[in-house]
Tab-separated table of C-alpha atoms in Angstrom:
chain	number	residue	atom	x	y	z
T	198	UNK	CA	22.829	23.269	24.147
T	199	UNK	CA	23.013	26.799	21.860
T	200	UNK	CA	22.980	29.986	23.598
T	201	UNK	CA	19.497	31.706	23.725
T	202	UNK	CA	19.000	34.384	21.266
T	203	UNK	CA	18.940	38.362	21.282
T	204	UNK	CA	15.817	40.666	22.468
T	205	UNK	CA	13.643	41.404	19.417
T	206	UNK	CA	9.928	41.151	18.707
T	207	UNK	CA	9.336	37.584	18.901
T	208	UNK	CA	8.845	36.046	15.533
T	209	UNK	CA	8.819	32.146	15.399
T	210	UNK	CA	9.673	30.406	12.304
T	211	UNK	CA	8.179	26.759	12.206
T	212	UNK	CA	10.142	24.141	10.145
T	213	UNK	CA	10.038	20.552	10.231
T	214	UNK	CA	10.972	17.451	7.653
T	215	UNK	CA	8.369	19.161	5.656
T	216	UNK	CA	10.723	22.216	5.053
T	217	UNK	CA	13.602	20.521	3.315
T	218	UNK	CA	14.008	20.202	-0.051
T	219	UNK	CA	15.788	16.743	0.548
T	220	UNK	CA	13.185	15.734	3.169
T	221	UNK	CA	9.566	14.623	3.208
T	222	UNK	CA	5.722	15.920	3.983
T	223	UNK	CA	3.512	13.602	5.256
T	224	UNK	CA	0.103	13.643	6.603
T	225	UNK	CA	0.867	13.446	10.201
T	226	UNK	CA	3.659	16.091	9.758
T	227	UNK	CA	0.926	18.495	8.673
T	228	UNK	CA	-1.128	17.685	10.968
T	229	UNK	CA	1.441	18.322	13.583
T	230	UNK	CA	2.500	21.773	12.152
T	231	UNK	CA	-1.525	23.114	12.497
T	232	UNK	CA	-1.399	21.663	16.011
T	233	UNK	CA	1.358	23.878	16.550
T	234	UNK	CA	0.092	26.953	14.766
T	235	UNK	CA	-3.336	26.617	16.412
T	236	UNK	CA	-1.028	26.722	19.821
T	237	UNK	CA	0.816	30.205	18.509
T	238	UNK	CA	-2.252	31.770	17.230
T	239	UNK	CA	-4.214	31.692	20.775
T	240	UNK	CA	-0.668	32.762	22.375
T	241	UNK	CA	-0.903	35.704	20.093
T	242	UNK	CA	2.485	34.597	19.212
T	243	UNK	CA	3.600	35.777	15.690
T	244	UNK	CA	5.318	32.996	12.930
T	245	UNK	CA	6.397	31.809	9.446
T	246	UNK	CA	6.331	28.697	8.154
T	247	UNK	CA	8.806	26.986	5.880
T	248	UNK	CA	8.247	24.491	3.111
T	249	UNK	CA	9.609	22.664	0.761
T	250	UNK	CA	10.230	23.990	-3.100
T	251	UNK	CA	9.687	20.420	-3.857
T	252	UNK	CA	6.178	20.404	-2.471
T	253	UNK	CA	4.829	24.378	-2.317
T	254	UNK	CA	6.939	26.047	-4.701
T	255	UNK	CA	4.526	29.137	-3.946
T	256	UNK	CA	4.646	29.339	-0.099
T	257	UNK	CA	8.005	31.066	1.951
T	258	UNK	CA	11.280	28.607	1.553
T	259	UNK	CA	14.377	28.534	3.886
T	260	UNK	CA	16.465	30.439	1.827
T	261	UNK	CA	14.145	33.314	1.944
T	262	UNK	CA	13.209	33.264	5.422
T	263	UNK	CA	16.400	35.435	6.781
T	264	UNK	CA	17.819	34.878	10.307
T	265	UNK	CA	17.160	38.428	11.319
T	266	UNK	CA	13.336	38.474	10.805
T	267	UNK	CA	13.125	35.499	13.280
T	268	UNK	CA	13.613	35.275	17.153
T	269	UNK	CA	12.695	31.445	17.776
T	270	UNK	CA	12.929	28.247	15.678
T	271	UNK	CA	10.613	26.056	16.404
T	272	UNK	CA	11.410	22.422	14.550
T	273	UNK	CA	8.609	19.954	15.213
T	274	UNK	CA	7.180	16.614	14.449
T	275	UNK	CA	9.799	13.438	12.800
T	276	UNK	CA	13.062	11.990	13.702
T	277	UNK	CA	15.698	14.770	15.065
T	278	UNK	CA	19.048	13.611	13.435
T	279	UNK	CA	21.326	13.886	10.487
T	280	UNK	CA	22.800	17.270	8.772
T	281	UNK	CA	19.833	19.154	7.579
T	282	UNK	CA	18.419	19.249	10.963
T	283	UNK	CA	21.843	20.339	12.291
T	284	UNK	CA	21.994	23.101	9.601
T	285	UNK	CA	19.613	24.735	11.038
T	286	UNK	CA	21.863	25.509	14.612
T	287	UNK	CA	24.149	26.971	11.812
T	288	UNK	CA	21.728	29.243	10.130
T	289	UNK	CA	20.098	30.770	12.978
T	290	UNK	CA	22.713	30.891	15.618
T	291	UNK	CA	20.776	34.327	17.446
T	292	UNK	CA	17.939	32.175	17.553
T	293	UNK	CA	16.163	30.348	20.890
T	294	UNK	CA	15.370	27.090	18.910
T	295	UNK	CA	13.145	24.714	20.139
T	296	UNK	CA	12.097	20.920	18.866
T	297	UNK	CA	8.948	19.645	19.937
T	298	UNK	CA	6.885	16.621	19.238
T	299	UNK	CA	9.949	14.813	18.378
T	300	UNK	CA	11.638	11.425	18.321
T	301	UNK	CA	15.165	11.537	19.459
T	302	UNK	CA	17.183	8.435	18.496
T	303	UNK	CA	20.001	9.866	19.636
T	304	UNK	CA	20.798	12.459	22.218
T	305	UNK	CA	24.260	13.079	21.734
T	306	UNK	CA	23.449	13.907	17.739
T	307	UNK	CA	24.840	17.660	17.430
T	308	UNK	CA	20.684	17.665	15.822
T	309	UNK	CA	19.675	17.240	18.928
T	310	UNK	CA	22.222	19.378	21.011
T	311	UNK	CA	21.889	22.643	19.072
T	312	UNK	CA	18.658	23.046	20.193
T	313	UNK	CA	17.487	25.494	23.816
T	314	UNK	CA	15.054	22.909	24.612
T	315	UNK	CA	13.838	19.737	23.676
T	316	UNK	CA	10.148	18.489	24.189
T	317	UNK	CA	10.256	14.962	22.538
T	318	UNK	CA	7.472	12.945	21.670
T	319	UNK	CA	9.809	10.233	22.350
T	320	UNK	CA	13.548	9.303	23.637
T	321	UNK	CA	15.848	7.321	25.727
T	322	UNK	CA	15.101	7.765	29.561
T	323	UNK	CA	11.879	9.849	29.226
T	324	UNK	CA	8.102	8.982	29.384
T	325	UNK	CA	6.500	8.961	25.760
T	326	UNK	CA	3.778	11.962	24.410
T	327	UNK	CA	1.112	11.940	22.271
T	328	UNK	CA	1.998	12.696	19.263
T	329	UNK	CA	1.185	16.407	17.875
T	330	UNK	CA	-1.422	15.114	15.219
T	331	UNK	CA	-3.322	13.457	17.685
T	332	UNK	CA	-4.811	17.161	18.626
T	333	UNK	CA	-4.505	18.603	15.708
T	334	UNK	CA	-7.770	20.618	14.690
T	335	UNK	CA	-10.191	18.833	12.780
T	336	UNK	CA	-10.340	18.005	9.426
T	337	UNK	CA	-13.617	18.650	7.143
T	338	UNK	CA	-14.335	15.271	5.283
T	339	UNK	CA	-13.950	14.797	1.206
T	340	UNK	CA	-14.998	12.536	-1.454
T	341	UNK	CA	-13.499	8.911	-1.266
T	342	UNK	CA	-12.911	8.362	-4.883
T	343	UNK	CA	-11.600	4.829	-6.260
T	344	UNK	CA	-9.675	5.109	-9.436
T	345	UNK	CA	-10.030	2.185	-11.590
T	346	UNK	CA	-8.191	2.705	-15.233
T	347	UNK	CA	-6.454	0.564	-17.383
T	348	UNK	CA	-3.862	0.525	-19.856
T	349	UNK	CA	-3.833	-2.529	-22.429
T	350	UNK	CA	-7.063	-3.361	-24.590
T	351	UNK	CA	-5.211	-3.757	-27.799
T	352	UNK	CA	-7.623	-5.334	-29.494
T	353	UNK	CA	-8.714	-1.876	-30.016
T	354	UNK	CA	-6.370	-0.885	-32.360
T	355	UNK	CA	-5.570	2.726	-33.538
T	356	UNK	CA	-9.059	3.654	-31.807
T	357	UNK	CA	-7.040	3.426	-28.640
T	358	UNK	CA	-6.562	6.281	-26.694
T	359	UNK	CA	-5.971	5.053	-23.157
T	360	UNK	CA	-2.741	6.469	-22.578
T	361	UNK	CA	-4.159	10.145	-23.246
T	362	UNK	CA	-6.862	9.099	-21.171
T	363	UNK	CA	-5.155	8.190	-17.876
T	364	UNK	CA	-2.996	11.159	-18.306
T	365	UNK	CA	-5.677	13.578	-18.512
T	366	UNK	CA	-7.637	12.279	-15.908
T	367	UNK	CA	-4.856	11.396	-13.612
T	368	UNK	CA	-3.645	14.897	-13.868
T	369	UNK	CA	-7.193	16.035	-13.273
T	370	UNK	CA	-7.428	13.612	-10.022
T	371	UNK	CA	-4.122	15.189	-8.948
T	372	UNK	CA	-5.902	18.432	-8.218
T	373	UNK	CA	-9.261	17.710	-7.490
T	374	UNK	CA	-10.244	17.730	-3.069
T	375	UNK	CA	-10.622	14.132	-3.072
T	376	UNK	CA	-9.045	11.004	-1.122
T	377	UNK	CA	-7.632	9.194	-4.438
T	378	UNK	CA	-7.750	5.351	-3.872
T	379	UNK	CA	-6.006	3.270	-6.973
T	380	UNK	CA	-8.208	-0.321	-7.210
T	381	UNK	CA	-8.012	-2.683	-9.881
T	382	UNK	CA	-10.793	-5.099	-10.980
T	383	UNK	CA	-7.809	-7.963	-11.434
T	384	UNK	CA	-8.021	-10.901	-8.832
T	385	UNK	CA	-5.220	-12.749	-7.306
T	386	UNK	CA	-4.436	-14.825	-4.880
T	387	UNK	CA	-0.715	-14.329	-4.115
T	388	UNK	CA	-0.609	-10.387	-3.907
T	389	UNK	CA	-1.915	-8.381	-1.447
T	390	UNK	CA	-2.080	-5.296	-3.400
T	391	UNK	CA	-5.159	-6.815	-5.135
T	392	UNK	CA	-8.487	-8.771	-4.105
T	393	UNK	CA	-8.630	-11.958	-4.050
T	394	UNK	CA	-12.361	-12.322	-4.373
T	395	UNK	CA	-15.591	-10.278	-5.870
T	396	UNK	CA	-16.642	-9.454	-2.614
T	397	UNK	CA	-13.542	-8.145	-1.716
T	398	UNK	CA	-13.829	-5.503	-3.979
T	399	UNK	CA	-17.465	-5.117	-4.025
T	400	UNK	CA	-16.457	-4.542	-0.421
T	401	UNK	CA	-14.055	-1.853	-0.862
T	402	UNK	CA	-16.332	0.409	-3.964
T	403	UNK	CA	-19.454	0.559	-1.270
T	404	UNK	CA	-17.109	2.683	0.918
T	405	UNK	CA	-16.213	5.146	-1.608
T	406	UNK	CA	-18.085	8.151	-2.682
T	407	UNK	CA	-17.296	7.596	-6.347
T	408	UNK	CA	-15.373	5.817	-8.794
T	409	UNK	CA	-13.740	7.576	-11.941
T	410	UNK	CA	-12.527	4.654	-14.881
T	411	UNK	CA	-12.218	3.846	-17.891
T	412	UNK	CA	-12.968	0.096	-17.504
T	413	UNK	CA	-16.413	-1.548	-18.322
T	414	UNK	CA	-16.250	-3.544	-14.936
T	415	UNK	CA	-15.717	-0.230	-12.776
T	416	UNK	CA	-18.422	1.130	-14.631
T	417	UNK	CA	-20.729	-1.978	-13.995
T	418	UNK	CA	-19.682	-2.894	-10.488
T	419	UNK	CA	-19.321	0.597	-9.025
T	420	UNK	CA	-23.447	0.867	-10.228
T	421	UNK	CA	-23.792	-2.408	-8.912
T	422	UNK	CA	-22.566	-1.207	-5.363
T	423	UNK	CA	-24.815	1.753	-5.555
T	424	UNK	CA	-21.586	4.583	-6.316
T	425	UNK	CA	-21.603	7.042	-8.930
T	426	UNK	CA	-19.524	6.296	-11.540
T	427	UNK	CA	-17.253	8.918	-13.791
T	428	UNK	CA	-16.613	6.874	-16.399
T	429	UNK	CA	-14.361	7.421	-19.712
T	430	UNK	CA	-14.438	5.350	-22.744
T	431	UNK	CA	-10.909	5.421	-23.500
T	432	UNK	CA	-11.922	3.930	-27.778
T	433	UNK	CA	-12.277	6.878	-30.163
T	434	UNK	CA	-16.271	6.352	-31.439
T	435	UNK	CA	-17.252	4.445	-28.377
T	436	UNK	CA	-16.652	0.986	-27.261
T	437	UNK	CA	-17.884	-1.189	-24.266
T	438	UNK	CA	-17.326	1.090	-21.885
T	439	UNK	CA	-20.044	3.468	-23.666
T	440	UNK	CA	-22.754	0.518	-24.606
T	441	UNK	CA	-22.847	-0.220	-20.856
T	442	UNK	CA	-24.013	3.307	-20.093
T	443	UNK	CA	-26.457	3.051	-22.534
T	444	UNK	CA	-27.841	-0.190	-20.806
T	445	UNK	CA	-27.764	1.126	-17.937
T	446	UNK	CA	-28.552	4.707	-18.878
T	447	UNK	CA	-25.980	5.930	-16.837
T	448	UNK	CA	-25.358	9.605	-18.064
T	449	UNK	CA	-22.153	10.278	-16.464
T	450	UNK	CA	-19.672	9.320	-19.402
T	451	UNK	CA	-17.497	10.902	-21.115
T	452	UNK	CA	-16.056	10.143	-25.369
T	453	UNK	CA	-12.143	10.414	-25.742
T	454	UNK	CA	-12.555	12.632	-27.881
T	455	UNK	CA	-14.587	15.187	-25.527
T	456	UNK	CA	-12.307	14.855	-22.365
T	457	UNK	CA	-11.514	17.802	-21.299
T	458	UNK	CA	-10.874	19.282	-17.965
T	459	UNK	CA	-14.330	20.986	-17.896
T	460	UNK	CA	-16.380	17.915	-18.609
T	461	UNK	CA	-14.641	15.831	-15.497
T	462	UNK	CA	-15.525	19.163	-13.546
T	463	UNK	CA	-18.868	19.006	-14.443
T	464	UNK	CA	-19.530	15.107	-13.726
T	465	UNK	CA	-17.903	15.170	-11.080
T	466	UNK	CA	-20.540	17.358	-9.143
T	467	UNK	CA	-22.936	15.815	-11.092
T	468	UNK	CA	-21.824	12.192	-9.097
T	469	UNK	CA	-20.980	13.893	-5.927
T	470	UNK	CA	-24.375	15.532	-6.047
T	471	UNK	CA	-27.580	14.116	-7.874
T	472	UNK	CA	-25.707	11.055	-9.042
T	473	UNK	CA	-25.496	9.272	-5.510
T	474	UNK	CA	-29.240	9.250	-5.930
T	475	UNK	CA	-29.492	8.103	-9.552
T	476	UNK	CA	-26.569	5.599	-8.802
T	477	UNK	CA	-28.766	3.697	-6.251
T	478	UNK	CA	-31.869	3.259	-8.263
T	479	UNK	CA	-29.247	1.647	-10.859
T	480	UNK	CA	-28.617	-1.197	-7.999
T	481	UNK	CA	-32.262	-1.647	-6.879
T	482	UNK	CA	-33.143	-1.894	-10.912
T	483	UNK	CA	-30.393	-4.280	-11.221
T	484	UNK	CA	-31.638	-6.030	-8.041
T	485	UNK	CA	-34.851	-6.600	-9.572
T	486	UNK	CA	-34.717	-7.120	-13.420
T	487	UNK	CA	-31.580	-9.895	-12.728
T	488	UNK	CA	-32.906	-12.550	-13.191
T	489	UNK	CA	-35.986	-11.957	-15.848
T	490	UNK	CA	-33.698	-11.207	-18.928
T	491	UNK	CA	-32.045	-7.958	-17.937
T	492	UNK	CA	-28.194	-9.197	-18.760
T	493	UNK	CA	-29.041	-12.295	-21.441
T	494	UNK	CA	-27.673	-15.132	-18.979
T	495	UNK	CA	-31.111	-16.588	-19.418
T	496	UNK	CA	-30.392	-16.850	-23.060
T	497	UNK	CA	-27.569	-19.762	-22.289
T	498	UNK	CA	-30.201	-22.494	-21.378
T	499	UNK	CA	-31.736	-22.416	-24.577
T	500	UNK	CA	-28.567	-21.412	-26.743
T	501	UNK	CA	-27.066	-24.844	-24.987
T	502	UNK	CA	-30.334	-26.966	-25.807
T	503	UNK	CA	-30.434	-25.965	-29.539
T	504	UNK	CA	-29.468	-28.460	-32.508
T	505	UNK	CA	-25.680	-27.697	-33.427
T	506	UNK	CA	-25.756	-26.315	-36.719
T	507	UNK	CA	-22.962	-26.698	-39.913
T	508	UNK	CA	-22.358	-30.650	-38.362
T	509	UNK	CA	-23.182	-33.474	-40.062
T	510	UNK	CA	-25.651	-36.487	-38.673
């Protein structure tokens, strides 16, 4: 182990796998760091924390968090091996450094012996810990939101504009609050990444909170499960995407050629607020006109029973 570090103020500076630029943030790793923070801040004890360029290019970074400011690293959460983790012995030698809620594959990994003390979630020899996310303070809830968007529909021409479209509103859905879920209305029965049935799916949009496409059917079937539905018609003048809002007088659509930033802002709290009302009387209305002529089918019986015409006796 390193030697323990000089008197100062004490001034902890938190880093995990989140703080390298060659290294990952995941949910649990964030999760783990508030656990930690909540800790410090009812100690009274002072920190920093350390993130990624890669991830908040706007928040403090390791290269500008200076040995001297700090009297304890604390690196928590993920695996404690390889060469980034060992840079850090390097970089704040003064330092008591600590490494808590972590898994230790190896304990003779110079990762693992640079550090004053070791509290491991997990290693060789030792009784396993709850993990740090486990009591990490809670989370407020947000909007599910199923994205269903497609790419093809040539028959469309040069009135196409789908590939604007899912770049503007995937860049939107990049940096909206929301819990972005990526669905497709295909069926198969080989790949698990898609449904294999209608009720699969149906089963999956009555969980979310909304559904933003630019597909007829994710208009129709999020309706059909009762969910607001921000819908795009991705064909400059309006295609099928727009004539099924009109049947179903579903306001919440928005022309190519209007897409902007602002109008997904404003249907959006339209859907997430007064829609999920609106988009429930769509299902019972569906529910109850059918079967009397509400969708055509009803037309087939008597389409089939008429005299072929243009066919010779």
């Amino acid at each position: 182990m390193g030697t323990a570090g000089t008197a100062r103020s004490p001034r902890a500076l938190l880093t995990g796998w989140f703080t390298f630029l060659h290294g990952e943030v995941t949910a649990g790793d964030e999760l783990a760091l508030r656990r930690v923070q909540e800790v410090l801040d009812r100690a009274g004890i002072p920190y920093d924390t350390a993130w990624s360029p890669g991830f908040r290019p706007d928040a403090l970074h390791l290269e500008d968090a200076a040995p001297e400011r700090y009297s304890h690293v604390v690196f928590l959460c993920g695996p404690l091996h390889g060469s980034q983790v060992a840079a850090l012995h390097e970089r704040y030698p003064h330092c008591v450094r600590v490494a808590v809620g972590v898994s230790v594959p190896d304990p003779g990994d110079a990762a693992v012996t640079g550090f004053h003390r070791v509290l491991a979630r997990d290693a060789p020899g030792t009784a396993p810990a709850a993990d740090l996310a486990a009591a990490a303070p809670g989370t407020p809830a947000v909007p599910v939101a199923g994205v269903v968007l497609t790419h093809g529909q040539g028959e469309y021409g040069p009135r196409r504009r789908h590939e604007e479209v899912a770049r503007r509103v995937t860049g939107w859905l990049a940096g909206a609050d929301c819990a972005r879920l990526e669905l497709d209305t295909r069926l198969a029965r080989g790949d698990w990444r898609l449904c294999g049935t209608p009720a699969q799916l149906q089963s999956v949009l009555a969980r979310l909170d909304v559904v933003v496409t630019d597909r007829l059917h994710g208009l129709v079937l999020a309706l059909r499960a009762g969910v607001p539905a921000l819908a795009v018609d991705p064909v400059a003048g309006g295609a099928k995407v727009t004539a099924q809002a009109r049947v179903h007088r579903w306001p919440a659509l928005i022309p190519a050629e209007r897409l902007t930033e602002e109008e997904l802002d404003r249907w959006w709290r339209w859907c997430l607020g007064p829609g999920r009302a609106a988009a429930r009387r769509r299902r019972a209305l569906q529910r109850r006109h059918g079967r009397d002529g509400y969708d055509r089918a009803d037309e087939v019986v008597a389409a089939l029973r008429a005299a072929p015409t243009g066919t010779s006796g």
